Each structure stands twice: as C-alpha cells, then as structure tokens.
Coordinates of C-alpha atoms in Angstrom, one line a residue:
Chain A
X5 CA 67.0 50.8 99.1
X6 CA 64.6 48.5 100.5
X7 CA 64.8 50.3 103.8
X8 CA 64.2 53.7 102.2
X9 CA 61.0 52.3 100.5
X10 CA 59.7 50.6 103.7
X11 CA 60.3 53.5 106.1
X12 CA 58.9 55.8 103.6
X13 CA 55.8 53.9 103.3
X14 CA 55.6 53.5 107.2
X15 CA 55.9 57.3 107.6
X16 CA 53.2 58.0 105.0
X17 CA 51.1 55.4 106.6
X18 CA 51.4 57.0 110.0
X19 CA 50.4 60.3 108.4
X20 CA 47.1 58.5 107.6
X21 CA 47.6 59.2 103.7
X22 CA 45.3 56.3 103.0
X23 CA 42.4 58.2 104.8
X24 CA 42.6 60.7 102.0
X25 CA 42.3 58.1 99.4
X26 CA 39.1 56.5 101.4
X27 CA 37.7 59.9 101.6
X28 CA 38.2 60.5 98.0
X29 CA 36.6 57.2 97.3
X30 CA 33.7 58.1 99.2
X31 CA 33.3 61.3 97.5
X32 CA 33.6 59.9 94.0
X33 CA 30.7 57.4 94.8
X34 CA 28.6 60.2 96.3
X35 CA 29.1 62.5 93.2
X36 CA 28.7 59.6 90.8
X37 CA 25.6 58.1 92.3
X38 CA 24.1 61.5 92.4
X39 CA 25.1 62.3 88.9
X40 CA 23.7 59.0 87.6
X41 CA 20.5 59.3 89.5
X42 CA 19.9 62.6 87.6
X43 CA 20.7 61.2 84.2
X44 CA 18.4 59.1 82.2
X45 CA 19.5 55.6 80.9
X46 CA 23.2 56.9 81.0
X47 CA 24.0 56.2 84.6
X48 CA 27.0 53.9 84.0
X49 CA 28.6 56.7 81.4
X50 CA 28.0 59.4 84.1
X51 CA 29.6 57.5 86.7
X52 CA 32.8 56.5 84.6
X53 CA 33.0 60.2 83.3
X54 CA 32.9 61.7 86.9
X55 CA 34.7 58.7 88.4
X56 CA 37.7 58.8 85.8
X57 CA 37.7 62.6 85.6
X58 CA 38.0 62.9 89.4
X59 CA 40.5 59.9 89.7
X60 CA 42.7 61.7 87.1
X61 CA 42.9 64.9 88.9
X62 CA 43.7 63.3 92.3
X63 CA 46.2 61.3 91.0
X64 CA 48.0 64.1 89.3
X65 CA 47.5 66.3 92.2
X66 CA 49.1 63.7 94.5
X67 CA 52.0 63.3 92.1
X68 CA 52.9 67.0 91.8
X69 CA 52.6 67.4 95.7
X70 CA 54.9 64.0 96.1
X71 CA 57.3 65.2 93.6
X72 CA 57.7 68.7 94.8
X73 CA 58.0 67.6 98.5
X74 CA 60.1 64.4 98.1
X75 CA 63.6 65.8 98.0
X76 CA 62.9 69.4 98.8
X77 CA 61.5 68.6 102.3
X78 CA 64.3 66.1 103.3
X79 CA 66.7 68.7 102.0
X80 CA 65.1 71.6 104.1
X81 CA 65.1 69.6 107.1
X82 CA 68.5 68.2 106.7
X83 CA 67.1 64.5 107.2
X84 CA 68.7 63.9 103.7
X85 CA 72.1 64.4 104.9
X86 CA 71.7 61.7 107.6
X87 CA 70.4 59.0 104.9
X88 CA 72.9 60.3 102.1
X89 CA 76.0 59.3 104.4
X90 CA 74.7 55.9 104.8
X91 CA 73.6 55.0 101.2
X92 CA 76.1 53.4 98.7
X93 CA 75.2 55.9 96.0
X94 CA 72.9 59.0 96.2
X95 CA 70.7 57.4 93.6
X96 CA 69.9 54.6 96.1
X97 CA 68.0 57.3 98.2
X98 CA 66.2 58.8 95.1
X99 CA 65.1 55.3 93.7
X100 CA 63.9 54.2 97.0
X101 CA 61.8 57.3 97.7
X102 CA 60.5 57.2 94.0
X103 CA 59.5 53.6 94.3
X104 CA 57.6 54.2 97.7
X105 CA 55.7 57.1 96.2
X106 CA 54.9 55.2 93.2
X107 CA 53.7 52.3 95.5
X108 CA 51.4 54.8 97.1
X109 CA 50.0 56.2 93.8
X110 CA 49.4 52.7 92.7
X111 CA 47.5 52.0 95.8
X112 CA 45.3 55.1 95.3
X113 CA 44.7 54.0 91.9
X114 CA 43.6 50.5 93.0
X115 CA 41.4 51.6 95.7
X116 CA 39.7 54.4 93.6
X117 CA 39.7 52.3 90.5
X118 CA 37.8 49.4 92.3
X119 CA 35.3 52.0 93.6
X120 CA 34.7 53.3 90.2
X121 CA 34.5 49.7 88.9
X122 CA 31.8 48.6 91.5
X123 CA 29.8 51.7 90.9
X124 CA 29.9 51.4 87.1
X125 CA 29.2 47.7 87.3
X126 CA 26.1 48.5 89.5
X127 CA 25.0 51.0 87.0
X128 CA 25.2 48.4 84.1
X129 CA 28.7 47.5 83.5
X130 CA 31.7 48.4 81.1
X131 CA 34.3 47.0 78.8
X132 CA 36.7 45.8 81.6
X133 CA 39.8 45.6 79.2
X134 CA 39.3 49.2 78.1
X135 CA 38.7 50.4 81.7
X136 CA 42.0 48.7 82.8
X137 CA 44.1 50.3 79.9
X138 CA 42.4 53.7 81.0
X139 CA 43.7 53.2 84.5
X140 CA 47.3 52.4 83.2
X141 CA 47.0 55.6 81.1
X142 CA 46.2 57.6 84.5
X143 CA 49.0 55.9 86.1
X144 CA 51.6 56.7 83.3
X145 CA 50.3 60.3 83.3
X146 CA 50.8 60.6 87.1
X147 CA 54.3 58.9 87.0
X148 CA 55.3 61.3 84.3
X149 CA 54.2 64.2 86.4
X150 CA 55.8 62.8 89.5
X151 CA 59.3 62.4 87.9
X152 CA 59.0 65.9 86.1
X153 CA 58.0 67.6 89.5
X154 CA 61.1 65.8 91.3
X155 CA 63.4 66.8 88.3
X156 CA 62.1 70.5 88.7
X157 CA 62.9 70.7 92.4
X158 CA 66.5 69.8 91.7
X159 CA 66.6 73.0 89.7
X160 CA 64.0 75.4 91.2
X161 CA 62.4 76.2 94.6
X162 CA 59.5 74.0 95.6
X163 CA 56.9 76.9 94.8
X164 CA 58.3 77.5 91.2
X165 CA 58.5 73.8 90.7
X166 CA 54.8 73.4 91.7
X167 CA 53.7 76.0 89.3
X168 CA 55.8 74.9 86.3
X169 CA 54.6 71.2 87.1
X170 CA 51.0 72.3 86.8
X171 CA 51.7 74.0 83.5
X172 CA 53.5 71.0 82.1
X173 CA 50.3 69.0 82.9
X174 CA 47.8 71.3 81.2
X175 CA 49.9 72.1 78.4
X176 CA 50.7 68.3 77.7
X177 CA 47.0 67.9 77.5
X178 CA 46.3 70.6 74.9
X179 CA 49.4 70.5 72.7
X180 CA 47.8 67.6 70.7
X181 CA 44.8 69.5 69.7
X182 CA 46.9 72.7 69.0
X183 CA 49.0 70.7 66.6
X184 CA 46.2 69.2 64.8
X185 CA 44.7 72.8 64.3
X186 CA 48.1 74.2 63.1
X187 CA 48.6 71.4 60.9
X188 CA 45.4 72.2 58.9
X189 CA 45.8 76.0 59.1
X190 CA 49.2 77.0 60.2
X191 CA 52.4 77.7 58.4
X192 CA 55.4 75.3 58.1
X193 CA 57.3 77.2 60.5
X194 CA 54.5 76.9 63.1
X195 CA 54.0 73.3 62.6
X196 CA 57.8 72.7 62.8
X197 CA 58.1 74.7 66.1
X198 CA 55.1 72.8 67.6
X199 CA 56.5 69.7 66.6
X200 CA 59.8 70.6 68.3
X201 CA 58.0 71.5 71.5
X202 CA 56.2 68.1 71.3
X203 CA 59.7 66.1 71.1
X204 CA 60.4 67.2 74.6
X205 CA 57.0 67.9 76.1
X206 CA 54.9 65.1 77.5
X207 CA 52.1 64.3 75.3
X208 CA 49.4 63.2 77.8
X209 CA 46.7 62.9 74.9
X210 CA 48.2 59.4 74.4
X211 CA 47.0 58.4 77.9
X212 CA 43.7 59.7 77.8
X213 CA 41.4 56.8 77.1
X214 CA 38.3 57.9 79.0
X215 CA 36.5 58.7 75.6
X216 CA 37.1 55.1 74.4
X217 CA 35.9 53.8 77.8
X218 CA 32.8 55.9 77.9
X219 CA 31.6 55.3 74.3
X220 CA 33.3 51.8 74.3
X221 CA 35.0 53.0 71.1
X222 CA 37.4 50.9 69.1
X223 CA 41.0 51.5 69.7
X224 CA 43.1 52.4 66.7
X225 CA 45.6 49.7 65.8
X226 CA 48.8 49.9 67.7
X227 CA 47.5 52.8 69.8
X228 CA 48.1 51.1 73.2
X229 CA 51.7 49.6 72.4
X230 CA 52.6 53.1 70.9
X231 CA 51.2 55.0 74.1
X232 CA 52.7 52.5 76.5
X233 CA 56.2 52.3 74.6
X234 CA 56.1 56.2 74.7
X235 CA 55.1 56.3 78.5
X236 CA 57.9 53.9 79.4
X237 CA 60.6 55.8 77.4
X238 CA 59.4 59.1 78.7
X239 CA 59.5 57.8 82.3
X240 CA 62.9 56.1 81.9
X241 CA 64.2 59.5 80.4
X242 CA 63.0 61.6 83.2
X243 CA 64.2 59.0 85.7
X244 CA 67.8 59.0 84.2
X245 CA 67.8 63.0 84.2
X246 CA 66.7 63.0 87.7
X247 CA 69.4 60.4 88.7
X248 CA 72.2 62.3 87.0
X249 CA 71.4 65.7 88.2
X250 CA 71.0 64.5 91.8
X251 CA 74.5 62.7 91.9
X252 CA 76.1 66.0 91.0
X253 CA 73.8 68.5 92.9
X254 CA 75.2 70.7 95.6
X255 CA 72.8 69.8 98.3
X256 CA 72.8 73.1 100.5
Chain B
X214 CA 91.6 54.4 111.9
X215 CA 90.4 56.9 109.4
X216 CA 92.4 60.1 108.6
X217 CA 91.1 62.9 106.6
X218 CA 93.4 65.2 104.8
X219 CA 92.1 68.3 103.2
X220 CA 94.3 70.1 100.6
X221 CA 94.1 73.6 99.2
X222 CA 90.2 73.5 99.6
X223 CA 88.5 76.5 98.0
X224 CA 84.8 77.0 97.9
X225 CA 82.5 79.9 96.6
X226 CA 78.8 80.4 96.4
X227 CA 77.1 82.1 93.6
X228 CA 75.3 85.3 94.2
X229 CA 72.7 87.4 92.3
X230 CA 70.0 86.3 89.8
X231 CA 72.3 84.2 87.8
X232 CA 74.8 83.6 90.3
X233 CA 77.7 85.2 88.4
X234 CA 79.1 86.8 91.2
X235 CA 81.0 84.7 93.4
X236 CA 81.4 85.1 97.3
X237 CA 84.4 83.1 98.5
X238 CA 83.7 81.1 101.8
X239 CA 86.8 79.1 102.1
X240 CA 90.1 79.9 100.5
X241 CA 93.1 77.6 99.9
X242 CA 92.6 75.8 103.2
X243 CA 94.6 72.7 104.1
X244 CA 94.9 70.6 107.3
X245 CA 94.7 67.0 108.6
X246 CA 92.3 65.7 111.0
X247 CA 94.3 63.7 113.4
X248 CA 93.2 60.2 114.1
X249 CA 91.5 59.3 117.4
X250 CA 91.5 63.0 118.7
X251 CA 88.7 65.3 119.4
X252 CA 88.9 68.3 117.2
X253 CA 86.5 71.5 117.7
X254 CA 86.1 73.5 114.6
X255 CA 85.4 77.0 115.8
X256 CA 84.7 80.5 114.1
X257 CA 82.1 83.2 114.1
X258 CA 78.9 82.9 112.3
X259 CA 79.3 82.7 108.6
X260 CA 83.1 81.7 108.9
X261 CA 82.4 78.4 106.9
X262 CA 82.2 75.9 109.5
X263 CA 79.2 74.0 108.1
X264 CA 80.4 74.6 104.5
X265 CA 83.7 72.8 105.4
X266 CA 81.7 70.0 107.2
X267 CA 79.6 69.6 103.9
X268 CA 82.4 69.5 101.8
X269 CA 84.0 66.8 103.8
X270 CA 80.8 64.8 103.8
X271 CA 80.6 65.5 99.8
X272 CA 77.4 67.0 100.3
X273 CA 78.7 69.7 98.4
X274 CA 81.6 70.1 96.1
X275 CA 84.7 72.3 96.2
X276 CA 85.5 74.7 93.5
X277 CA 89.2 73.7 94.1
X278 CA 91.3 71.5 96.3
X279 CA 91.2 67.8 97.2
X280 CA 89.9 65.7 100.3
X281 CA 91.7 62.6 101.0
X282 CA 90.2 59.8 103.1
X283 CA 93.0 57.6 104.3
X284 CA 94.9 58.6 101.3
X285 CA 92.2 58.1 98.9
X286 CA 89.8 60.6 97.2
X287 CA 86.9 58.2 97.4
X288 CA 85.0 59.1 100.5
X289 CA 85.0 56.4 103.2
X290 CA 81.4 57.0 104.2
X291 CA 81.2 53.4 105.8
X292 CA 83.8 54.5 108.3
X293 CA 82.2 58.0 108.8
X294 CA 79.1 59.4 110.4
X295 CA 77.7 63.1 110.3
X296 CA 75.2 64.8 112.5
X297 CA 73.8 68.0 110.9
X298 CA 72.9 70.9 112.9
X299 CA 69.4 70.4 114.4
X300 CA 68.1 67.9 111.9
X301 CA 64.3 67.2 111.6
X302 CA 63.6 63.6 112.2
X303 CA 60.8 61.6 110.5
X304 CA 58.4 62.7 113.1
X305 CA 55.6 59.8 112.3
X306 CA 58.3 57.1 113.1
X307 CA 58.9 55.8 116.7
X308 CA 62.4 56.5 118.2
X309 CA 63.2 52.9 117.8
X310 CA 62.1 52.6 114.3
X311 CA 64.2 55.6 113.3
X312 CA 67.2 53.9 114.6
X313 CA 66.3 50.8 112.9
X314 CA 66.0 52.7 109.7
X315 CA 69.4 54.4 110.2
X316 CA 71.0 51.0 111.3
X317 CA 69.6 49.1 108.2
X318 CA 70.9 51.9 105.8
X319 CA 74.3 51.1 107.5
X320 CA 73.9 47.5 106.8
X321 CA 73.7 46.3 110.5
X322 CA 71.7 43.3 111.5
X323 CA 68.6 43.5 113.5
X324 CA 70.3 42.3 116.7
X325 CA 73.2 44.7 116.6
X326 CA 70.9 47.7 116.1
X327 CA 68.8 46.6 119.0
X328 CA 71.8 46.1 121.3
X329 CA 73.5 49.2 120.2
X330 CA 70.6 51.4 120.3
X331 CA 69.7 50.3 123.8
X332 CA 73.3 50.7 124.9
X333 CA 73.5 54.3 123.7
X334 CA 69.9 55.2 124.6
X335 CA 70.8 54.2 128.2
X336 CA 73.6 56.4 128.3
X337 CA 71.7 59.4 126.9
X338 CA 68.7 58.5 129.2
X339 CA 66.2 57.9 126.2
X340 CA 65.5 54.2 126.5
X341 CA 62.0 54.8 127.8
X342 CA 61.2 57.0 125.0
X343 CA 62.2 54.7 122.2
X344 CA 58.6 53.4 121.8
X345 CA 57.3 56.8 121.5
X346 CA 56.7 58.7 118.2
X347 CA 59.4 61.2 117.6
X348 CA 56.8 63.9 117.3
X349 CA 56.1 63.7 121.1
X350 CA 59.8 64.1 121.7
X351 CA 61.1 67.5 122.9
X352 CA 64.1 69.3 121.0
X353 CA 66.6 68.1 123.3
X354 CA 65.3 64.3 123.1
X355 CA 65.3 64.7 119.3
X356 CA 68.9 65.9 119.4
X357 CA 69.9 63.2 121.6
X358 CA 68.2 60.6 119.4
X359 CA 70.0 61.9 116.4
X360 CA 73.4 61.7 118.3
X361 CA 72.4 58.0 119.1
X362 CA 71.8 57.5 115.3
X363 CA 75.2 59.0 114.6
X364 CA 77.1 56.4 116.7
X365 CA 75.1 53.3 115.8
X366 CA 77.4 51.7 113.4
X367 CA 80.6 52.5 115.5
X368 CA 82.0 54.8 113.0
X369 CA 85.7 55.5 113.0
X370 CA 85.1 59.1 112.4
X371 CA 82.1 61.3 113.5
X372 CA 81.5 64.9 112.4
X373 CA 79.0 66.7 114.6
X374 CA 77.7 70.1 113.6
X375 CA 76.4 71.9 116.8
X376 CA 76.0 68.6 118.6
X377 CA 74.9 70.5 121.9
X378 CA 72.1 73.0 120.4
X379 CA 68.9 72.4 121.9
X380 CA 70.3 70.5 124.9
X381 CA 69.7 71.6 128.4
X382 CA 72.5 71.5 131.0
X383 CA 72.0 68.0 132.0
X384 CA 71.6 66.9 128.2
X385 CA 75.0 68.8 127.5
X386 CA 76.8 66.9 130.3
X387 CA 75.6 63.4 129.5
X388 CA 76.4 63.9 125.6
X389 CA 79.9 65.3 126.5
X390 CA 80.5 62.2 128.7
X391 CA 79.4 60.0 125.8
X392 CA 81.5 61.7 123.5
X393 CA 84.5 61.4 125.7
X394 CA 83.9 57.7 126.5
X395 CA 83.5 57.0 122.7
X396 CA 86.6 58.7 121.9
X397 CA 88.5 56.7 124.7
X398 CA 87.1 53.4 124.4
X399 CA 86.3 53.1 120.9
X400 CA 89.0 55.3 119.6
X401 CA 86.8 57.3 117.2
X402 CA 87.9 60.4 115.7
X403 CA 85.6 63.4 116.6
X404 CA 85.2 66.5 114.7
X405 CA 82.7 68.9 116.1
X406 CA 81.6 72.6 115.6
X407 CA 80.5 74.7 118.6
X408 CA 80.0 78.5 119.4
X409 CA 80.3 77.7 123.2
X410 CA 84.0 77.8 123.9
X411 CA 83.4 76.1 127.4
X412 CA 82.7 73.0 125.3
X413 CA 86.0 73.4 123.5
X414 CA 87.9 73.5 126.8
X415 CA 86.0 70.5 128.3
X416 CA 86.2 68.3 125.2
X417 CA 88.6 69.3 122.5
X418 CA 92.2 68.1 122.3
X419 CA 92.8 70.0 119.0
X420 CA 91.3 73.3 118.0
X421 CA 90.7 74.4 114.3
X422 CA 89.9 78.1 114.0
X423 CA 88.2 79.4 110.8
X424 CA 88.3 83.2 110.2
X425 CA 88.2 85.2 107.2
X426 CA 87.9 82.3 104.7
X427 CA 91.1 80.7 106.2
X428 CA 92.5 78.6 109.0
X429 CA 93.7 80.9 111.5
X430 CA 94.9 78.3 114.1
X431 CA 95.1 74.5 114.1
X432 CA 96.7 72.8 117.1
X433 CA 96.4 71.8 120.5
X434 CA 94.6 73.9 123.3
X435 CA 97.9 74.1 125.3
X436 CA 99.7 75.3 122.3
X437 CA 97.2 78.0 121.7
X438 CA 97.6 79.2 125.3
X439 CA 101.5 79.0 125.1
X440 CA 101.5 80.9 121.8
X441 CA 99.6 83.6 123.3
X442 CA 102.1 85.2 125.7
X443 CA 99.5 87.7 127.0
X444 CA 97.4 85.0 128.5
X445 CA 96.6 87.2 131.5
X446 CA 96.5 91.0 132.2
X447 CA 97.6 92.5 135.5
X448 CA 96.6 95.9 137.2
X449 CA 98.2 96.9 140.5
X450 CA 96.6 99.2 142.9
X451 CA 98.7 101.4 145.1
X452 CA 98.1 103.4 148.2
X453 CA 98.7 107.2 148.2
X454 CA 102.3 108.0 147.3
X455 CA 103.7 111.3 147.3
X456 CA 105.9 110.9 144.2
X457 CA 103.2 109.6 142.0
X458 CA 104.1 111.6 139.3
X459 CA 107.6 109.8 138.8
X460 CA 105.8 106.7 138.8
X461 CA 103.4 108.1 136.4
X462 CA 106.2 108.9 134.0
X463 CA 107.9 105.5 134.5
X464 CA 104.6 103.4 134.2
X465 CA 101.2 104.0 132.9
X466 CA 98.4 104.9 135.1
X467 CA 95.1 103.6 133.8
X468 CA 93.0 105.3 136.4
X469 CA 92.9 107.4 139.5
X470 CA 90.3 106.9 142.1
X471 CA 89.5 107.6 145.7
X472 CA 88.6 104.6 148.0
X473 CA 87.6 105.3 151.7
X474 CA 88.7 108.7 151.5
X475 CA 92.1 108.3 150.4
X476 CA 93.7 108.4 146.9
X477 CA 94.5 105.2 145.2
X478 CA 96.5 104.8 142.0
X479 CA 95.7 101.9 139.6
X480 CA 98.5 101.0 137.4
X481 CA 98.3 98.9 134.2
X482 CA 97.4 96.9 132.3
X483 CA 100.6 94.9 132.4
X484 CA 101.7 91.6 131.0
X485 CA 103.0 89.0 133.5
X486 CA 106.5 89.9 133.0
X487 CA 105.9 93.7 133.0
X488 CA 104.0 93.2 136.3
X489 CA 106.9 91.4 137.8
X490 CA 109.2 94.3 136.9
X491 CA 106.8 96.7 138.4
X492 CA 106.5 95.0 141.7
X493 CA 110.2 94.6 142.0
X494 CA 110.6 98.3 141.6
X495 CA 107.8 99.1 144.2
X496 CA 109.4 96.7 146.5
X497 CA 112.9 98.4 146.1
X498 CA 111.2 101.8 146.6
X499 CA 109.1 100.5 149.7
X500 CA 106.0 101.7 148.1
X501 CA 102.9 100.0 149.6
X502 CA 100.8 97.9 147.4
X503 CA 97.1 97.7 148.0
X504 CA 96.2 94.9 145.5
X505 CA 97.4 93.2 142.3
X506 CA 94.5 92.3 140.2
X507 CA 94.6 89.6 137.6
X508 CA 92.3 89.3 134.6
X509 CA 92.7 86.0 133.0
X510 CA 92.1 85.8 129.3
X511 CA 89.2 83.6 128.3
X512 CA 89.7 81.1 125.2
X513 CA 87.4 83.6 123.5
X514 CA 90.1 86.2 123.9
X515 CA 92.6 83.8 122.6
X516 CA 90.6 82.7 119.6
X517 CA 89.2 86.1 118.6
X518 CA 91.5 88.8 119.8
X519 CA 89.8 91.4 117.3
X520 CA 86.6 89.8 117.4
X521 CA 86.8 87.7 114.3
X522 CA 85.9 88.6 110.8
X523 CA 82.1 89.0 110.7
X524 CA 80.2 88.5 107.5

C-alpha cells in the first residue's frame, strides 16, 4: 500500500498539481486584498469570507474530480489490472490511492489555509482556534465528497457520478435549512420524510464554521465534538461501502 | 510450477437498461493449462478471449464453474502475472520508476528490481530509455516496458493479452525471443492471445481455440494438423486429351482454359489421396500431365474452416 501512496503522489507531483494550488493561493490573495481594500474597517472579515469561501469550493471541486477519476481512469486505461494482480487484496489499491489523494487535499488545505491566515493576520488577526476548526470542517467536507464520488464511480459512469456528487454537495448544504423550515411549518409526514433523507444524506451544515470565524461567535456546547464524531463516522461508513463494493466489483 | 484448471465455466453479460437480458460469452468450458508450455488462445473478435483471461485473473467473476490454481480455488497471484492488451502506463513516471513501482508491489527488494529490470530491458533494447518519462515513449516502447514489468518477479505463469500489439517487426522478434527464452530457461508457463496466426506457429506448443462460446480445439499444433486430413488441396493440369469427356465423368473438372493456343484441363480439387489415385490413373492411361498444383492450408484454414462464429 505504501508504494501505491508514494507512486500516486509522485505521478501527481510530475503532473504539477501543486502549481494549481499555488496559483489558487495567489488568486485568493489577490481577490482578498482587493476586497478588503474596498471595504471600510472590516478588511479582515472580507479576507476571511472570500478566502474560506474560495478554499471550500476549491477543496470540494478537487475532491469530486479526484474521486471521479481515481478508479475510473485506471480502469479505463487498464492500469488497474497491472496493479491489482500484485496487491494482496483489492482494498490495498483502493486505500493506497485514497490516502494519496487525501494527502494531496491536506497539502492544498495547508498551503491555502496559510495564505488566508497570513492575509487575515495582516488585516488585523482572528481567533486562531476557530479558524483551525473551520479548516478541519472543510477537510471533513471534502473527504466525504471524495469518498462519495469514488463510491458513485463504482456504480455509475464518470459523468453521472460527477453530476450526482455535485448534487450531493449542494443538497447536503441546504437540507438543514429545509428541515428547520419544515419543522416549523410542515406536516408530520414531511418532517419524517426529510429526517429520513437526513439519516443517509451527508449534513454539511455541521462543518460550515465560517460564520463563527467571521463574527467570532461562541460555538454551542458539544457542537465540535458532535460535528467531528459525525464526520468520522460518516467517512468510515463511506470507506467501508467503497471497500466492500470494490472487492466484489466486476472490473470490466 | 503452477497449473490452472478451468472447470465448467460460464460467463454472461447483462444487456439493456437494467441488464436483464443476458448475453452468454462463455458456456460450460473446461480445460487445463499445462505447466511449462506456451499456449496460444485464439478466436475471432468477440469470441471471449479477454473475458476468459479476466476470469482466470479474477478481474471479473463467473456465473458458474470454478477455476483451480494448483488444485486450490484461491488465486495464486504471487506466482502469476498478467499483461492486459495495450495498457496505458503511468505517463508521468520514468520507465525505471514504473518498474520499481511494479516490483515493489510484488514485494521485490530494490537490488532485485534493479538487476532484473536491466536484464530484461537489455533484451528488449530499452535500457537507454529507462530514465526517460513514459510519456516520451512510442507505443512499441510502452508495450515493451509493460512486458518487462510482467516478467519482473519471475512468475511461474504469465498471461498475455495481445502481447505483440503495437510492436514493429523488430519489436515482435525480440519479444518472441524473450518469451521463448523465459519459457525454456525459467520454465514459465505462458498463455497468450493473438490474432496473428504466424505468432501461434512460431511460438505456441499448445493451441486453445474459442469459438461460439465454447472451446472448439485444445491441443498441440501438430495434433491440429494431423486431425485435419485435408491439410492441402491439389489441382492437376492436363494437356489436350481427346477423351476428356470420359475423364470428366470419372473426375471433376474445375475449369477449362486455353494456354498458349492449346486447351488445357484443370482437374480438382483433390485431397492428397484422391490426387495420388488420379495420377496413377493418368499414368496408366499415358495421359500427359502439365502440372500438379498444391495449395497448402494455412493455420487460419485449419482453425476457422467456416470463418469462425462472429458476434
């Protein structure tokens, strides 16, 4: 599995994927500085708002792309066959690839997170603990999307998987507000249905800590532990699904 | 040594929106891949060659039937190696790095990988290109690199799907030489598919013919030739002969034509035995023979007498 991680990263390094990260860091810095220069006394908030927003979209976009191409490309090009005959279990390949892509996502988060941190510090600083929690939230979000995309490619074509993954992300963000509204005004059946959907659909609202960072709000009690426990369990659930399906998949 | 035994294997693919309609590709096939032999798997396009290979390599799973690897159903992948048809290698890695990657997956140590890579690369004239990125390789070079990776861990059995595709005549020659050498020196069992029957004649000791979901023939090349008695067909060309009508009643005349102003009669087609009988008759009757033509049957004629069942 170590070799799969190493050579996947080497391949990505040779593809100069990191250039994209640096380019995006530069883009975030440029847009944030421009935005904060146009604002009055809230430069730090504007920087964080734009920075974290762009970072989230970039991470999720990359996670969907990596997820959709990870197994699909190797299968289409038959490279998968050459690797699978050599590993002890099929899951070694899947886990090795997944770890490599998670490391790459983490590298992106680290670089772009540092860019935003320095920009915000230059504009007046922020609560570092909340900022770090926010970054962790973004990482969970993109990990869930990565795992969901890989799972989808084990059932559907790459194009369909891409479209469903985008839907999962946006619906996952809006489900919480929909539930709040329906709980107040909807019928019992509607609430029951939506809660049922919520049970399987990822709740990305839990990982969105941007508002707390921007306004330095106090996090509700147990919010973090609940969010991260949920994130870990959900990732583990998706990973298990992915491994079980991949072990039995007809790879033709 | 590794022996693979296939028993009553059936495989179908789903068709249609919900894949309810089944298309059977292989039906109840059984055979044993003999140890230390070179076996060629032949068949027309869509005969199920790649499906059979994927089943043996457990890339896909059968509907029915079993595959035994040295008597066990657990695949002995440590002792096997597989080269898919025209694989796309990791283009951003160097040739050496790709071989290291494949070697490490096969749990080889660095020194073994280095030595074996170099040994095989020299045989396939690729040693100078190992430090280049794979994306700079031609298709033939990529194929040769993939072949090197297949033999890296000295497997007991190697399954190659169209190993000569993308290779120029020189590439084909050196790959064939390598396969022969590995089969002889390392006693590796080789199982390969090809559409070029010249490859079969040059390399294979055993032939397995897939046609119409079933195995139509499995055995040695010589057995195939012996089994098919009409190995060659003959035509006999006679000079003008006055009682040609009698001959015509006794033997068939396939054509009548004029050459150099005279009438010549072409008799045939005959099998070897029929030809001998006809010549004996002509000799007794003192009829002049201009020419005896022999048309040798190619391996293609032997394997696909009716052209094979196409899908």
